[in-house]
Tab-separated table of C-alpha atoms in Angstrom:
chain	number	residue	atom	x	y	z
A	14	UNK	CA	0.000	0.000	0.000
A	15	UNK	CA	2.867	2.359	0.836
A	16	UNK	CA	4.450	1.602	-2.539
A	17	UNK	CA	1.206	2.503	-4.279
A	18	UNK	CA	1.025	5.817	-2.417
A	19	UNK	CA	4.574	6.660	-3.496
A	20	UNK	CA	3.943	5.668	-7.101
A	21	UNK	CA	0.685	7.625	-7.479
A	22	UNK	CA	0.119	11.238	-6.687
A	23	UNK	CA	-3.644	10.942	-7.197
A	24	UNK	CA	-6.187	8.109	-7.491
A	25	UNK	CA	-6.745	6.533	-10.866
A	26	UNK	CA	-10.457	7.385	-10.538
A	27	UNK	CA	-12.348	9.525	-8.051
A	28	UNK	CA	-15.605	11.489	-8.075
A	29	UNK	CA	-15.493	15.078	-6.910
A	30	UNK	CA	-19.210	15.810	-6.900
A	31	UNK	CA	-22.632	14.518	-7.896
A	32	UNK	CA	-25.354	16.964	-8.924
A	33	UNK	CA	-29.034	16.073	-9.389
A	34	UNK	CA	-31.070	18.325	-11.682
A	35	UNK	CA	-34.847	18.647	-11.740
A	36	UNK	CA	-34.425	20.457	-15.063
A	37	UNK	CA	-31.492	21.426	-17.265
A	38	UNK	CA	-33.099	24.194	-19.341
A	39	UNK	CA	-32.688	26.266	-17.311
A	40	UNK	CA	-30.699	24.378	-14.700
A	41	UNK	CA	-32.674	23.555	-11.537
A	42	UNK	CA	-30.478	21.805	-8.960
A	43	UNK	CA	-32.067	19.407	-6.466
A	44	UNK	CA	-28.869	18.390	-4.661
A	45	UNK	CA	-25.192	19.194	-5.115
A	46	UNK	CA	-23.271	16.542	-3.210
A	47	UNK	CA	-19.490	17.005	-2.830
A	48	UNK	CA	-17.045	14.166	-2.117
A	49	UNK	CA	-13.689	14.219	-0.403
A	50	UNK	CA	-10.572	12.151	-1.092
A	51	UNK	CA	-10.620	9.076	1.106
A	52	UNK	CA	-13.625	7.488	2.804
A	53	UNK	CA	-17.058	9.078	2.297
A	54	UNK	CA	-19.929	7.853	4.494
A	55	UNK	CA	-23.544	8.225	3.399
A	56	UNK	CA	-26.311	7.727	5.944
A	57	UNK	CA	-30.029	8.371	6.075
A	58	UNK	CA	-31.491	10.651	8.703
A	59	UNK	CA	-34.876	9.794	10.250
A	60	UNK	CA	-37.393	12.517	9.596
A	61	UNK	CA	-41.053	13.282	10.169
A	62	UNK	CA	-43.318	13.139	7.135
A	63	UNK	CA	-46.367	15.373	7.136
A	64	UNK	CA	-49.495	15.557	4.985
A	65	UNK	CA	-48.896	12.245	3.224
A	66	UNK	CA	-51.320	9.453	4.009
A	67	UNK	CA	-49.365	6.894	1.936
A	68	UNK	CA	-46.132	7.210	3.944
A	69	UNK	CA	-45.714	6.387	7.637
A	70	UNK	CA	-45.260	9.307	9.990
A	71	UNK	CA	-41.547	8.634	10.552
A	72	UNK	CA	-38.880	7.698	7.959
A	73	UNK	CA	-35.942	5.860	9.510
A	74	UNK	CA	-32.565	5.329	7.867
A	75	UNK	CA	-34.087	2.795	5.473
A	76	UNK	CA	-35.786	3.697	2.184
A	77	UNK	CA	-34.408	7.220	2.146
A	78	UNK	CA	-32.432	6.941	-1.141
A	79	UNK	CA	-28.980	5.562	-0.294
A	80	UNK	CA	-29.187	2.825	-2.944
A	81	UNK	CA	-30.566	5.234	-5.543
A	82	UNK	CA	-27.741	7.629	-4.710
A	83	UNK	CA	-25.141	4.911	-5.366
A	84	UNK	CA	-26.948	3.826	-8.554
A	85	UNK	CA	-26.863	7.407	-9.870
A	86	UNK	CA	-23.121	7.516	-9.261
A	87	UNK	CA	-22.773	4.278	-11.235
A	88	UNK	CA	-25.071	5.717	-13.902
A	89	UNK	CA	-22.770	8.704	-14.361
A	90	UNK	CA	-19.841	6.285	-14.662
A	91	UNK	CA	-21.439	4.418	-17.564
A	92	UNK	CA	-23.942	1.895	-16.234
A	93	UNK	CA	-26.965	1.559	-18.519
A	94	UNK	CA	-29.670	2.023	-15.876
A	95	UNK	CA	-29.925	3.781	-12.529
A	96	UNK	CA	-32.567	1.594	-10.886
A	97	UNK	CA	-35.278	-0.991	-11.190
A	98	UNK	CA	-37.793	-0.388	-13.923
A	99	UNK	CA	-40.630	0.693	-11.619
A	100	UNK	CA	-38.380	3.163	-9.787
A	101	UNK	CA	-36.928	4.534	-13.040
A	102	UNK	CA	-40.405	5.038	-14.514
A	103	UNK	CA	-41.565	6.864	-11.376
A	104	UNK	CA	-38.519	9.181	-11.334
A	105	UNK	CA	-38.836	9.965	-15.036
A	106	UNK	CA	-42.506	10.757	-14.528
A	107	UNK	CA	-41.668	13.137	-11.677
A	108	UNK	CA	-38.695	14.744	-13.443
A	109	UNK	CA	-39.277	14.488	-17.212
A	110	UNK	CA	-36.418	16.942	-17.870
A	111	UNK	CA	-34.194	15.806	-15.027
A	112	UNK	CA	-30.561	14.736	-15.245
A	113	UNK	CA	-27.641	13.504	-13.186
A	114	UNK	CA	-24.263	15.182	-13.506
A	115	UNK	CA	-20.869	14.480	-12.019
A	116	UNK	CA	-17.336	15.811	-11.940
A	117	UNK	CA	-15.014	12.839	-12.334
A	118	UNK	CA	-11.210	12.637	-12.318
A	119	UNK	CA	-9.501	9.943	-14.423
A	120	UNK	CA	-5.751	10.188	-13.785
A	121	UNK	CA	-4.833	13.791	-14.655
A	122	UNK	CA	-7.999	14.563	-16.645
A	123	UNK	CA	-11.110	16.113	-15.136
A	124	UNK	CA	-14.329	15.149	-16.881
A	125	UNK	CA	-17.809	16.604	-16.648
A	126	UNK	CA	-20.506	13.968	-17.317
A	127	UNK	CA	-24.203	14.669	-17.832
A	128	UNK	CA	-26.777	11.905	-18.241
A	129	UNK	CA	-30.555	12.413	-18.613
A	130	UNK	CA	-32.973	10.611	-16.337
A	131	UNK	CA	-36.251	11.833	-17.790
A	132	UNK	CA	-36.022	12.154	-21.549
A	133	UNK	CA	-34.331	10.087	-24.264
A	134	UNK	CA	-31.558	12.466	-25.296
A	135	UNK	CA	-27.873	11.828	-25.751
A	136	UNK	CA	-25.564	11.802	-22.768
A	137	UNK	CA	-22.671	14.248	-22.854
A	138	UNK	CA	-19.187	14.403	-21.373
A	139	UNK	CA	-16.315	16.824	-21.745
A	140	UNK	CA	-12.880	17.361	-20.264
A	141	UNK	CA	-12.762	20.943	-21.583
A	142	UNK	CA	-15.863	22.317	-19.799
A	143	UNK	CA	-16.965	22.238	-16.195
A	144	UNK	CA	-20.337	20.757	-15.280
A	145	UNK	CA	-22.228	24.060	-15.271
A	146	UNK	CA	-20.962	24.931	-18.765
A	147	UNK	CA	-21.879	21.477	-20.038
A	148	UNK	CA	-25.412	21.759	-18.642
A	149	UNK	CA	-25.837	25.216	-20.154
A	150	UNK	CA	-24.493	24.161	-23.552
A	151	UNK	CA	-24.419	20.387	-24.152
A	152	UNK	CA	-22.460	20.598	-27.410
A	153	UNK	CA	-22.745	17.804	-29.956
A	154	UNK	CA	-18.975	17.230	-29.983
A	155	UNK	CA	-18.990	16.561	-26.224
A	156	UNK	CA	-19.627	12.855	-26.747
A	157	UNK	CA	-20.114	10.599	-23.748
A	158	UNK	CA	-18.391	7.794	-25.710
A	159	UNK	CA	-15.072	9.645	-25.394
A	160	UNK	CA	-15.384	9.522	-21.619
A	161	UNK	CA	-16.160	5.796	-21.741
A	162	UNK	CA	-13.099	5.271	-23.957
A	163	UNK	CA	-10.958	7.112	-21.402
A	164	UNK	CA	-12.215	4.791	-18.630
A	165	UNK	CA	-11.544	1.772	-20.830
A	166	UNK	CA	-7.957	2.806	-21.506
A	167	UNK	CA	-7.386	3.582	-17.823
A	168	UNK	CA	-8.707	0.281	-16.452
A	169	UNK	CA	-8.752	-2.315	-19.235
A	170	UNK	CA	-5.670	-1.526	-21.278
A	171	UNK	CA	-3.207	-2.318	-18.426
A	172	UNK	CA	-4.721	-5.814	-17.922
A	173	UNK	CA	-2.522	-8.716	-19.101
A	174	UNK	CA	-5.409	-10.224	-21.063
A	175	UNK	CA	-8.260	-8.333	-22.774
A	176	UNK	CA	-10.757	-11.185	-22.426
A	177	UNK	CA	-11.605	-14.133	-20.194
A	178	UNK	CA	-10.076	-17.547	-20.912
A	179	UNK	CA	-11.875	-19.566	-23.575
A	180	UNK	CA	-14.124	-16.622	-24.434
A	181	UNK	CA	-14.363	-14.455	-27.541
A	182	UNK	CA	-16.087	-11.498	-25.857
A	183	UNK	CA	-13.658	-9.039	-24.179
A	184	UNK	CA	-13.923	-7.525	-20.727
A	185	UNK	CA	-15.824	-4.220	-20.511
A	186	UNK	CA	-15.463	-1.190	-18.292
A	187	UNK	CA	-18.874	-1.947	-16.762
A	188	UNK	CA	-17.444	-5.271	-15.511
A	189	UNK	CA	-14.763	-3.366	-13.579
A	190	UNK	CA	-17.449	-0.955	-12.353
A	191	UNK	CA	-19.607	-3.869	-11.184
A	192	UNK	CA	-16.700	-5.354	-9.211
A	193	UNK	CA	-15.885	-1.984	-7.607
A	194	UNK	CA	-19.532	-1.264	-6.707
A	195	UNK	CA	-21.514	-4.496	-6.204
A	196	UNK	CA	-25.238	-4.528	-5.539
A	197	UNK	CA	-26.185	-4.745	-1.870
A	198	UNK	CA	-28.446	-7.747	-2.700
A	199	UNK	CA	-25.385	-9.902	-3.456
A	200	UNK	CA	-22.815	-8.525	-1.018
A	201	UNK	CA	-22.914	-11.653	1.193
A	202	UNK	CA	-23.411	-14.321	-1.479
A	203	UNK	CA	-19.970	-14.928	-2.974
A	204	UNK	CA	-16.894	-13.176	-4.319
A	205	UNK	CA	-17.657	-13.454	-8.006
A	206	UNK	CA	-21.266	-12.246	-8.274
A	207	UNK	CA	-21.535	-8.470	-8.355
A	208	UNK	CA	-24.929	-7.759	-9.858
A	209	UNK	CA	-28.375	-8.975	-8.806
A	210	UNK	CA	-30.999	-9.857	-11.365
A	211	UNK	CA	-33.436	-7.698	-9.405
A	212	UNK	CA	-31.369	-4.525	-9.820
A	213	UNK	CA	-31.956	-4.263	-13.617
A	214	UNK	CA	-28.431	-2.924	-14.068
A	215	UNK	CA	-28.182	-4.449	-17.587
A	216	UNK	CA	-24.522	-5.304	-17.056
A	217	UNK	CA	-23.496	-8.020	-19.589
A	218	UNK	CA	-23.055	-11.391	-17.895
A	219	UNK	CA	-19.978	-13.597	-18.248
A	220	UNK	CA	-20.076	-16.832	-20.177
A	221	UNK	CA	-18.527	-18.540	-17.128
A	222	UNK	CA	-19.516	-16.312	-14.174
A	223	UNK	CA	-17.152	-17.676	-11.534
A	224	UNK	CA	-14.097	-18.338	-13.683
A	225	UNK	CA	-14.262	-15.110	-15.699
A	226	UNK	CA	-14.987	-12.883	-12.678
A	227	UNK	CA	-12.162	-14.310	-10.553
A	228	UNK	CA	-9.745	-14.051	-13.478
A	229	UNK	CA	-10.613	-10.344	-13.810
A	230	UNK	CA	-10.112	-9.765	-10.077
A	231	UNK	CA	-6.712	-11.448	-10.072
A	232	UNK	CA	-5.552	-9.438	-13.094
A	233	UNK	CA	-6.824	-6.139	-11.638
A	234	UNK	CA	-5.065	-6.815	-8.319
A	235	UNK	CA	-1.859	-7.906	-10.012
A	236	UNK	CA	-2.169	-11.445	-8.630
A	237	UNK	CA	-1.971	-13.248	-11.963
A	238	UNK	CA	1.293	-14.577	-13.329
A	239	UNK	CA	2.689	-12.633	-16.280
A	240	UNK	CA	2.784	-15.826	-18.328
A	241	UNK	CA	-0.744	-16.828	-17.374
A	242	UNK	CA	-2.565	-14.909	-20.096
A	243	UNK	CA	-0.253	-16.343	-22.749
A	244	UNK	CA	-0.639	-19.855	-21.390
A	245	UNK	CA	-4.406	-19.459	-21.147
A	246	UNK	CA	-4.538	-18.311	-24.768
A	247	UNK	CA	-2.310	-21.216	-25.800
A	248	UNK	CA	-4.548	-23.680	-23.961
A	249	UNK	CA	-7.580	-22.117	-25.608
A	250	UNK	CA	-6.004	-22.483	-29.056
A	251	UNK	CA	-5.053	-26.089	-28.303
A	252	UNK	CA	-8.610	-26.871	-27.250
A	253	UNK	CA	-9.944	-25.335	-30.461
A	254	UNK	CA	-7.413	-27.332	-32.472
A	255	UNK	CA	-8.364	-30.494	-30.584
A	256	UNK	CA	-12.043	-29.976	-31.374
A	257	UNK	CA	-11.219	-29.471	-35.048
A	258	UNK	CA	-9.122	-32.636	-35.082
A	259	UNK	CA	-11.902	-34.584	-33.385
A	260	UNK	CA	-14.304	-33.456	-36.079
A	261	UNK	CA	-11.775	-34.405	-38.753
A	262	UNK	CA	-11.219	-37.771	-37.097
A	263	UNK	CA	-14.931	-38.549	-37.247
A	264	UNK	CA	-14.968	-37.552	-40.907
A	265	UNK	CA	-12.014	-39.820	-41.665
A	266	UNK	CA	-13.638	-42.728	-39.814
A	267	UNK	CA	-16.793	-42.329	-41.887
A	268	UNK	CA	-14.949	-41.674	-45.141
A	269	UNK	CA	-14.177	-45.328	-46.161
A	270	UNK	CA	-17.776	-46.327	-45.533
A	271	UNK	CA	-19.027	-43.343	-47.532
A	272	UNK	CA	-16.667	-44.125	-50.405
A	273	UNK	CA	-17.721	-47.784	-50.433
A	274	UNK	CA	-21.396	-46.864	-50.396
A	275	UNK	CA	-20.885	-44.321	-53.174
A	276	UNK	CA	-18.923	-46.840	-55.251
A	277	UNK	CA	-21.607	-49.524	-54.850
A	278	UNK	CA	-24.332	-47.093	-55.857
A	279	UNK	CA	-22.292	-45.941	-58.845
A	280	UNK	CA	-21.690	-49.554	-59.975
A	281	UNK	CA	-25.328	-50.470	-59.576
A	282	UNK	CA	-26.343	-47.383	-61.560
A	283	UNK	CA	-23.914	-48.466	-64.267
A	284	UNK	CA	-24.800	-52.180	-64.353
A	285	UNK	CA	-28.432	-51.966	-63.354
A	286	UNK	CA	-30.219	-53.652	-60.439
A	287	UNK	CA	-29.291	-57.291	-59.600
A	288	UNK	CA	-31.303	-59.969	-61.299
A	289	UNK	CA	-31.419	-62.213	-58.245
A	290	UNK	CA	-33.049	-60.811	-55.128
A	291	UNK	CA	-30.877	-63.101	-52.958
A	292	UNK	CA	-27.638	-61.538	-54.193
A	293	UNK	CA	-25.032	-60.576	-51.634
A	294	UNK	CA	-21.547	-59.146	-51.860
A	295	UNK	CA	-19.763	-62.524	-51.758
A	296	UNK	CA	-22.221	-64.894	-53.455
A	297	UNK	CA	-22.179	-66.245	-56.991
A	298	UNK	CA	-24.555	-63.505	-58.076
A	299	UNK	CA	-23.233	-60.941	-55.637
A	300	UNK	CA	-21.861	-57.533	-56.397
A	301	UNK	CA	-18.253	-58.688	-56.783
A	302	UNK	CA	-19.239	-61.421	-59.257
A	303	UNK	CA	-21.402	-58.993	-61.200
A	304	UNK	CA	-18.584	-56.466	-61.328
A	305	UNK	CA	-16.156	-59.102	-62.613
A	306	UNK	CA	-18.644	-60.309	-65.227
A	307	UNK	CA	-19.373	-56.749	-66.284
A	308	UNK	CA	-15.652	-56.006	-66.515
A	309	UNK	CA	-15.072	-59.106	-68.704
A	310	UNK	CA	-17.956	-58.125	-70.989
A	311	UNK	CA	-16.554	-54.636	-71.392
A	312	UNK	CA	-13.081	-56.080	-72.018
A	313	UNK	CA	-14.400	-58.352	-74.809
A	314	UNK	CA	-16.284	-55.481	-76.387
A	315	UNK	CA	-13.190	-53.333	-76.195
A	316	UNK	CA	-11.130	-56.022	-77.961
A	317	UNK	CA	-13.722	-56.235	-80.748
A	318	UNK	CA	-13.609	-52.490	-81.196
A	319	UNK	CA	-9.804	-52.616	-81.319
A	320	UNK	CA	-9.890	-55.320	-84.047
A	321	UNK	CA	-12.448	-53.380	-86.035
A	322	UNK	CA	-10.387	-50.243	-85.678
A	323	UNK	CA	-7.282	-52.088	-86.898
A	324	UNK	CA	-9.171	-53.321	-90.000
A	325	UNK	CA	-10.499	-49.827	-90.719
A	326	UNK	CA	-7.014	-48.345	-90.275
A	327	UNK	CA	-5.619	-50.788	-92.884
A	328	UNK	CA	-8.454	-50.018	-95.316
A	329	UNK	CA	-7.901	-46.304	-94.890
A	330	UNK	CA	-4.190	-46.758	-95.588
A	331	UNK	CA	-4.937	-48.655	-98.842
A	332	UNK	CA	-7.410	-46.035	-100.023
A	333	UNK	CA	-4.916	-43.307	-99.232
A	334	UNK	CA	-2.320	-45.083	-101.418
A	335	UNK	CA	-4.824	-45.310	-104.298
A	336	UNK	CA	-5.669	-41.647	-103.909
A	337	UNK	CA	-1.998	-40.719	-103.986
A	338	UNK	CA	-1.538	-42.644	-107.269
A	339	UNK	CA	-4.633	-41.012	-108.765
A	340	UNK	CA	-3.402	-37.605	-107.670
A	341	UNK	CA	-0.082	-38.273	-109.399
A	342	UNK	CA	-1.748	-39.222	-112.667
A	343	UNK	CA	-4.085	-36.228	-112.469
A	344	UNK	CA	-1.121	-33.915	-112.032
A	345	UNK	CA	0.624	-35.499	-115.050
A	346	UNK	CA	-2.554	-35.258	-117.164
A	347	UNK	CA	-3.049	-31.631	-116.181
A	348	UNK	CA	0.532	-30.858	-117.109
A	349	UNK	CA	0.085	-32.588	-120.482
A	350	UNK	CA	-3.128	-30.682	-121.220
A	351	UNK	CA	-1.463	-27.381	-120.345
A	352	UNK	CA	1.519	-28.319	-122.489
A	353	UNK	CA	-0.672	-29.059	-125.515
A	354	UNK	CA	-2.683	-25.863	-125.234
A	355	UNK	CA	0.213	-23.491	-124.576
A	356	UNK	CA	3.317	-24.932	-126.294
A	357	UNK	CA	3.957	-24.523	-130.024
A	358	UNK	CA	6.918	-26.917	-129.954
A	359	UNK	CA	6.301	-30.571	-130.846
A	360	UNK	CA	8.553	-33.549	-130.505
A	361	UNK	CA	11.143	-34.064	-133.202
A	362	UNK	CA	9.824	-37.615	-133.769
A	363	UNK	CA	6.689	-36.202	-135.472
A	364	UNK	CA	8.485	-35.417	-138.780
A	365	UNK	CA	5.313	-34.951	-140.772
A	366	UNK	CA	3.950	-32.322	-138.407
A	367	UNK	CA	7.301	-30.537	-138.388
A	368	UNK	CA	7.492	-30.445	-142.143
A	369	UNK	CA	3.947	-29.063	-142.454
A	370	UNK	CA	4.667	-26.314	-139.915
A	371	UNK	CA	7.718	-25.278	-141.946
A	372	UNK	CA	5.432	-24.062	-144.768
A	373	UNK	CA	3.175	-22.035	-142.452
A	374	UNK	CA	4.990	-18.733	-143.145
A	375	UNK	CA	5.152	-19.158	-146.940
A	376	UNK	CA	2.690	-18.210	-149.674
A	377	UNK	CA	0.547	-20.556	-151.692
A	378	UNK	CA	1.486	-20.218	-155.430
A	379	UNK	CA	-1.808	-21.699	-156.516
A	380	UNK	CA	-4.201	-19.561	-154.475
A	381	UNK	CA	-1.868	-16.517	-154.140
A	382	UNK	CA	-2.492	-16.336	-150.358
A	383	UNK	CA	-0.456	-17.068	-147.233
A	384	UNK	CA	-0.399	-20.778	-146.426
A	385	UNK	CA	-1.317	-19.962	-142.785
A	386	UNK	CA	-4.633	-18.578	-144.084
A	387	UNK	CA	-5.437	-21.621	-146.180
A	388	UNK	CA	-8.360	-23.653	-144.799
A	389	UNK	CA	-7.053	-26.935	-146.183
A	390	UNK	CA	-3.716	-26.341	-144.484
A	391	UNK	CA	-5.282	-25.485	-141.124
A	392	UNK	CA	-7.549	-28.571	-141.159
A	393	UNK	CA	-4.690	-30.894	-141.917
A	394	UNK	CA	-2.483	-29.297	-139.187
A	395	UNK	CA	-5.209	-29.660	-136.556
A	396	UNK	CA	-5.695	-33.306	-137.486
A	397	UNK	CA	-2.019	-34.019	-136.942
A	398	UNK	CA	-2.053	-32.197	-133.543
A	399	UNK	CA	-5.044	-34.242	-132.388
A	400	UNK	CA	-3.311	-37.492	-133.287
A	401	UNK	CA	-0.196	-36.332	-131.337
A	402	UNK	CA	-2.195	-35.417	-128.174
A	403	UNK	CA	-4.043	-38.780	-128.133
A	404	UNK	CA	-0.801	-40.646	-128.394
A	405	UNK	CA	0.640	-38.563	-125.516
A	406	UNK	CA	-2.338	-39.421	-123.250
A	407	UNK	CA	-1.910	-43.111	-123.953
A	408	UNK	CA	1.717	-42.893	-123.007
A	409	UNK	CA	0.810	-41.057	-119.771
A	410	UNK	CA	-1.597	-43.742	-118.544
A	411	UNK	CA	0.731	-46.539	-119.596
A	412	UNK	CA	3.366	-45.010	-117.339
């Protein structure tokens, strides 16, 4: 404790004052309650009640507002509700424009927080304005969420682990607030229950109330080992991995059976239903025998197709050879036809045709015309050319 006093010049969190407003526009203060560093004691004073038939003549220290006072402090610190539903409804009915305000110190920052109790408007908080300024001008940029973020960084960020073991949801500031200010209904029950269901505080519950609450206490008090959060996270990851492997193991155990069932169904779809109703997997007409018979049938059919393919391949090869020979002869015939139509030169062996062509440029002495223009000469020349072409074609096909 002495070491803490030397290390800190001021508390991490303390409340300087709590102000209750009957109205905020303009500000009507019901109570302005100051606090002092150290222990603050709140007690109820017995008083006489007059002119009220519904209330006994004397109020003792009970039912004078101590619990509501504490709930309003918690409300200013971020708790969602400041009382049970019936009490909240009654207060809001009595003070429709009421509010609760507080001056709160978080480390070296002084915050002014203002939360409505009678009308559904936004809460406000600011570290740049005092409470009176905030009530007079609740600016839109004075967001209450910034104050909550400051509390989170002050109390949750220093923790070794941001969440409970084996839990995905992180710790919240309201969990710390619940531990620091437990409901009076649960103060004698146990160490790890801080909120009563009857208080309607709306504080989120833990997945594992005892384990998660005690883990938070130990971390906040510095009683947890530095390696604990890492080991807890490692154990959590190992448990997740173990669950995944268990699921995979079950899948692998079922996989052979699933494959066998799928294969049987596929074979039966391929081969058709069994002919014998008494078939089994190992009998003469069972699935294995049917598969073997079906395989042999397919093998025989495949061999027949191979033989037929071989015969067709040989026939195709023969026809291709014939086509190649025909193509060769066609090319030779085409070349011969082009040679006859375009060439004026004839083989030397055709002496008669050569001798006739020698007179083509001379003149006929009988008809006094050029021999090339003589009809008798042209007819005889064409006859000789025709005989030469026919003989050439015969030679081509003989070759």
